[in-house]
XYZ file of C-alpha atoms in Angstrom:
372
model
C -51.367 -53.012 -22.047
C -52.964 -52.828 -18.613
C -49.713 -53.799 -16.955
C -47.936 -51.077 -18.928
C -50.464 -48.473 -17.792
C -50.088 -49.600 -14.181
C -46.302 -49.292 -14.461
C -46.655 -45.884 -16.069
C -48.966 -44.696 -13.317
C -46.588 -45.977 -10.659
C -43.714 -44.211 -12.384
C -45.753 -40.999 -12.614
C -46.710 -41.217 -8.974
C -43.147 -41.968 -7.923
C -41.438 -39.350 -10.062
C -44.022 -36.539 -10.158
C -46.885 -36.792 -7.677
C -44.972 -37.823 -4.560
C -42.062 -35.342 -5.029
C -44.588 -32.624 -5.865
C -46.585 -33.330 -2.734
C -43.350 -33.203 -0.668
C -42.479 -29.873 -2.284
C -45.963 -28.495 -1.528
C -45.685 -29.624 2.087
C -42.245 -28.045 2.363
C -43.216 -24.667 0.914
C -46.570 -24.584 2.699
C -45.520 -25.651 6.201
C -41.747 -25.825 6.527
C -40.111 -23.098 4.466
C -39.498 -20.010 6.541
C -39.879 -16.499 5.176
C -36.528 -14.896 4.400
C -36.220 -11.129 4.303
C -33.614 -9.513 2.107
C -31.841 -6.247 2.863
C -29.315 -4.865 0.383
C -27.048 -1.890 -0.199
C -24.752 -0.665 -2.954
C -21.301 0.736 -2.244
C -18.096 1.646 -4.073
C -14.557 2.692 -3.244
C -13.346 6.118 -4.373
C -10.283 8.337 -3.923
C -10.196 10.875 -1.126
C -7.428 12.898 -2.829
C -7.262 13.424 -6.606
C -5.479 15.487 -9.159
C -8.542 16.735 -10.959
C -11.239 18.900 -9.485
C -14.094 16.802 -8.226
C -12.508 13.585 -9.427
C -12.055 12.162 -5.962
C -15.721 12.590 -5.086
C -17.067 11.221 -8.304
C -19.379 8.259 -7.732
C -18.380 5.415 -10.080
C -21.884 4.396 -11.091
C -22.873 7.979 -11.782
C -19.732 8.475 -13.857
C -20.653 5.480 -15.998
C -24.217 6.754 -16.566
C -22.904 10.201 -17.559
C -20.397 8.765 -20.002
C -17.400 9.028 -17.692
C -16.159 5.578 -18.614
C -17.035 3.916 -15.323
C -14.714 3.103 -12.498
C -10.924 3.242 -12.813
C -8.815 0.122 -12.645
C -7.436 0.952 -9.194
C -10.837 1.651 -7.669
C -12.278 -1.498 -9.294
C -9.515 -3.597 -7.719
C -10.100 -2.008 -4.314
C -13.866 -2.605 -4.592
C -13.105 -6.235 -5.378
C -10.972 -6.383 -2.222
C -14.024 -5.213 -0.280
C -16.135 -7.897 -1.927
C -13.712 -10.618 -0.837
C -13.605 -9.142 2.638
C -17.428 -9.094 2.924
C -17.665 -12.846 2.323
C -14.535 -13.754 4.326
C -14.033 -15.364 7.700
C -12.769 -12.047 9.046
C -16.106 -10.381 8.347
C -17.979 -13.291 9.873
C -15.822 -13.003 13.011
C -16.537 -9.269 13.188
C -20.300 -9.872 12.853
C -20.133 -12.493 15.570
C -18.628 -9.897 17.939
C -20.954 -7.082 16.962
C -24.357 -8.725 16.550
C -23.793 -12.436 17.434
C -24.727 -13.274 13.880
C -24.984 -17.055 14.107
C -27.486 -17.030 16.997
C -30.169 -15.701 14.657
C -29.913 -18.776 12.433
C -28.651 -21.546 14.713
C -31.036 -24.099 16.147
C -34.139 -23.358 14.102
C -35.587 -26.777 13.240
C -38.488 -25.801 11.005
C -36.733 -25.268 7.657
C -34.350 -28.200 6.931
C -32.748 -26.458 3.918
C -31.654 -23.523 6.080
C -30.833 -25.343 9.257
C -27.662 -24.317 11.080
C -26.421 -26.515 13.878
C -25.506 -24.684 17.110
C -22.379 -26.861 17.128
C -21.450 -26.105 13.524
C -17.763 -26.113 12.735
C -15.964 -23.037 11.578
C -16.039 -24.240 7.976
C -19.747 -25.111 8.137
C -20.543 -21.719 9.626
C -18.591 -19.882 6.903
C -20.345 -21.919 4.182
C -23.746 -21.083 5.661
C -22.743 -17.416 5.994
C -21.763 -17.236 2.318
C -25.174 -18.691 1.438
C -27.012 -16.007 3.385
C -24.692 -13.076 2.564
C -23.730 -12.281 -1.033
C -21.597 -9.528 -2.579
C -21.831 -8.973 -6.329
C -19.620 -6.572 -8.267
C -20.905 -4.815 -11.381
C -17.936 -4.108 -13.665
C -19.966 -1.598 -15.727
C -20.977 0.700 -12.899
C -18.242 -0.228 -10.432
C -20.821 -0.811 -7.696
C -20.762 -3.596 -5.131
C -24.180 -4.912 -4.152
C -24.304 -6.449 -0.674
C -27.392 -8.574 0.110
C -28.322 -10.347 3.318
C -31.085 -12.915 3.900
C -32.480 -13.310 7.386
C -35.570 -14.692 9.090
C -36.269 -11.300 10.612
C -36.430 -8.090 8.556
C -34.753 -5.942 11.212
C -31.901 -8.399 11.636
C -31.343 -8.358 7.864
C -31.081 -4.579 7.932
C -28.833 -4.619 10.987
C -26.517 -7.134 9.339
C -26.105 -5.020 6.199
C -25.421 -1.936 8.294
C -22.811 -3.796 10.333
C -21.161 -5.146 7.154
C -20.937 -1.655 5.693
C -19.518 -0.271 8.924
C -16.849 -2.994 9.042
C -16.113 -2.465 5.348
C -15.579 1.247 5.904
C -13.089 0.506 8.674
C -11.389 -2.051 6.388
C -10.998 0.461 3.520
C -9.798 3.232 5.855
C -7.331 0.936 7.602
C -5.859 -0.443 4.388
C -5.512 2.934 2.640
C -4.129 4.701 5.725
C -1.718 1.862 6.374
C -0.332 2.089 2.813
C -0.034 5.860 3.183
C 1.667 5.534 6.588
C 4.130 2.946 5.251
C 5.157 5.241 2.427
C 5.598 8.271 4.715
C 7.329 6.213 7.424
C 9.811 4.916 4.884
C 10.580 8.454 3.707
C 10.913 9.673 7.292
C 13.279 6.790 8.049
C 15.436 7.685 5.044
C 15.410 11.337 6.143
C 16.549 10.411 9.662
C 19.341 8.229 8.323
C 20.458 11.006 5.977
C 20.375 13.534 8.797
C 22.456 11.373 11.109
C 24.951 10.652 8.338
C 25.216 14.342 7.512
C 25.741 15.289 11.138
C 28.398 12.594 11.517
C 30.286 13.862 8.455
C 30.082 17.476 9.632
C 31.267 16.489 13.123
C 34.205 14.582 11.612
C 35.142 17.640 9.571
C 34.875 19.969 12.579
C 36.972 17.604 14.724
C 39.605 17.481 12.014
C 39.696 21.296 11.848
C 40.116 21.486 15.609
C 42.794 18.810 15.757
C 44.887 20.502 13.032
C 44.131 24.109 14.020
C 42.923 25.008 10.538
C 39.679 26.475 9.357
C 40.147 25.529 5.734
C 43.168 23.381 4.955
C 42.926 24.022 1.258
C 43.010 27.773 1.750
C 45.832 27.403 4.258
C 47.865 25.497 1.678
C 47.210 28.191 -0.899
C 48.207 30.869 1.602
C 51.378 28.927 2.455
C 52.226 28.662 -1.202
C 51.713 32.418 -1.593
C 54.135 32.987 1.335
C 56.773 30.811 -0.388
C 56.262 32.661 -3.625
C 56.727 35.981 -1.796
C 59.936 34.662 -0.154
C 61.185 33.489 -3.550
C 60.604 37.013 -4.880
C 62.431 38.504 -1.884
C 65.306 36.039 -2.419
C 65.619 37.052 -6.055
C 65.757 40.738 -5.096
C 68.311 40.052 -2.337
C 70.574 38.102 -4.684
C 70.403 40.907 -7.222
C 71.378 43.401 -4.526
C 74.292 41.167 -3.509
C 75.601 41.037 -7.047
C 75.394 44.837 -7.231
C 77.313 45.197 -3.978
C 80.029 42.796 -5.091
C 80.575 44.860 -8.182
C 81.643 47.843 -6.096
C 82.733 46.387 -2.739
C 84.952 43.651 -1.423
C 83.600 40.397 0.074
C 84.671 41.270 3.629
C 82.840 44.565 3.732
C 79.959 44.815 6.234
C 77.423 45.559 3.494
C 78.275 42.380 1.544
C 78.302 40.211 4.677
C 74.955 41.646 5.803
C 73.426 40.954 2.443
C 74.696 37.359 2.569
C 73.110 36.862 5.985
C 69.807 38.216 4.679
C 69.931 35.799 1.725
C 70.644 32.856 4.043
C 67.751 33.824 6.294
C 65.386 33.993 3.352
C 66.584 30.589 2.083
C 66.115 29.025 5.509
C 62.597 30.457 5.755
C 61.747 29.115 2.309
C 63.012 25.696 3.414
C 60.878 25.800 6.569
C 57.759 26.832 4.680
C 58.341 24.167 2.000
C 58.661 21.438 4.625
C 55.332 22.545 6.102
C 53.724 22.452 2.673
C 55.174 19.256 1.219
C 54.629 15.958 3.005
C 57.511 13.699 3.903
C 55.761 10.685 5.542
C 54.099 12.886 8.157
C 50.411 13.551 8.732
C 51.333 16.988 10.112
C 52.369 18.300 6.699
C 49.959 20.821 5.239
C 49.449 19.072 1.914
C 48.450 15.868 3.728
C 46.137 17.874 5.984
C 44.641 19.612 2.935
C 44.118 16.276 1.158
C 42.429 14.713 4.182
C 40.346 17.811 4.759
C 39.250 17.855 1.135
C 38.124 14.233 1.421
C 36.120 15.000 4.573
C 34.633 18.093 2.983
C 33.596 16.060 -0.088
C 31.942 13.419 2.088
C 30.128 16.128 4.062
C 28.917 17.726 0.818
C 27.603 14.383 -0.450
C 25.846 13.761 2.858
C 24.305 17.240 2.718
C 22.987 16.656 -0.805
C 21.543 13.319 0.308
C 19.856 15.032 3.259
C 18.321 17.670 1.021
C 17.086 14.933 -1.349
C 15.540 13.074 1.594
C 13.692 16.241 2.692
C 12.260 16.603 -0.819
C 11.398 12.890 -0.935
C 9.480 13.151 2.349
C 7.411 16.059 1.081
C 6.685 14.130 -2.122
C 5.755 11.031 -0.093
C 3.300 13.054 1.988
C 1.663 14.425 -1.150
C 1.514 10.988 -2.775
C 0.144 9.401 0.369
C -2.913 11.658 0.282
C -3.618 10.360 -3.210
C -3.708 6.815 -1.890
C -6.389 7.490 0.687
C -9.702 5.780 -0.085
C -13.174 5.794 1.420
C -16.296 3.708 0.992
C -19.166 5.528 -0.701
C -22.671 4.319 0.158
C -24.582 4.777 -3.098
C -27.727 2.963 -1.950
C -28.362 2.864 1.798
C -29.435 -0.357 3.519
C -33.189 -0.824 3.235
C -35.613 -2.230 5.796
C -37.629 -4.853 3.851
C -41.419 -4.728 4.228
C -42.109 -8.266 3.030
C -40.224 -11.483 2.520
C -38.740 -12.045 -0.925
C -37.977 -15.712 -0.313
C -39.101 -18.340 -0.745
C -40.962 -17.611 -3.972
C -43.428 -20.400 -3.416
C -45.567 -20.293 -6.577
C -42.564 -19.820 -8.825
C -40.575 -22.558 -7.066
C -43.490 -25.023 -7.189
C -44.140 -24.379 -10.869
C -40.438 -24.809 -11.626
C -40.286 -28.061 -9.657
C -43.424 -29.375 -11.380
C -42.035 -28.624 -14.851
C -38.693 -30.204 -13.978
C -40.411 -33.309 -12.613
C -42.482 -33.634 -15.772
C -39.339 -33.351 -17.910
C -37.578 -35.980 -15.842
C -40.638 -38.226 -16.018
C -40.826 -37.803 -19.793
C -37.152 -38.668 -20.207
C -37.499 -41.730 -17.945
C -40.581 -42.928 -19.809
C -38.786 -42.473 -23.153
C -35.770 -44.479 -21.930
C -38.022 -47.290 -20.610
C -39.963 -47.372 -23.864
C -36.722 -47.616 -25.880
C -35.486 -50.486 -23.736
C -38.785 -52.346 -24.156
C -38.651 -51.879 -27.920
C -35.175 -53.398 -28.039
C -36.335 -56.365 -25.969
C -39.220 -57.004 -28.395
């Protein structure tokens, strides 16, 4: 019995008293005070369809029954959260406030020690322990918290993070807007050049063939032939009338025959100009080629007009994609350290040690019973 009590006391000392004394020593002499500065932000639209919609604060909308943040804004706020705890943000803080120098080299608190020669991965892991970003899906707010050994440095770090996050949101949203507008401008320029090329080809064709409108010229030529055909019919009728009263060798009959031959020759000349016979100089070929060029120019013109409309639409849509970071709760300068919570932590450790001791004692007692 005495041996059992001695073993129990040793176990109690080893599992409860000694760890508890170590915890007391740590929290009393080693643990450094850590100040916490925090801020709440959200992403919102700069341009919106509805009045006041773009300036609506997500958390306020949720409290007033507005249904909280929209899916797009929630996703963009989550992008900000990932950026806050990323290597890019750490690099930015290193440039702005030399963030790691505040933590590196302090030997007092072993749990929050950062080696001056820490690797990039170790530094990022330590950074993510001291800087947190939590997103509330109900209100759509992102809470950024920073722990530091100095209250001013904690506040400066939060302010720097918010400043970098604002630049991140502005850069991303403006880049998306610029890409959309640049694409529309590129399409407009291509359409303009294509339209000008088609118009130039049509003008060159008109100059080379000495026609303003080949289709109209063909119609006019056809009208001339029709007029000559009418004149020929009248001349032949006159000839028949003359033959009825005069002989073939009379001057009037011979003159009328000459007139008919002249009209027929003119009809032949005009017909050759109108109807193609393997020659690009014929008017019907010219009209066909001109019509093709005119059609291409018309299509290019319609495409150019559509590109102008598309550019205007892209500019309007791009304004709807602009976002900005709203600071709902400004960074606060802490008056006192929130961590470590010494009494709470010591009580928690003591209770956990007692539970572990009780479990160990129960296991040992069970083993001893089986041996007996």
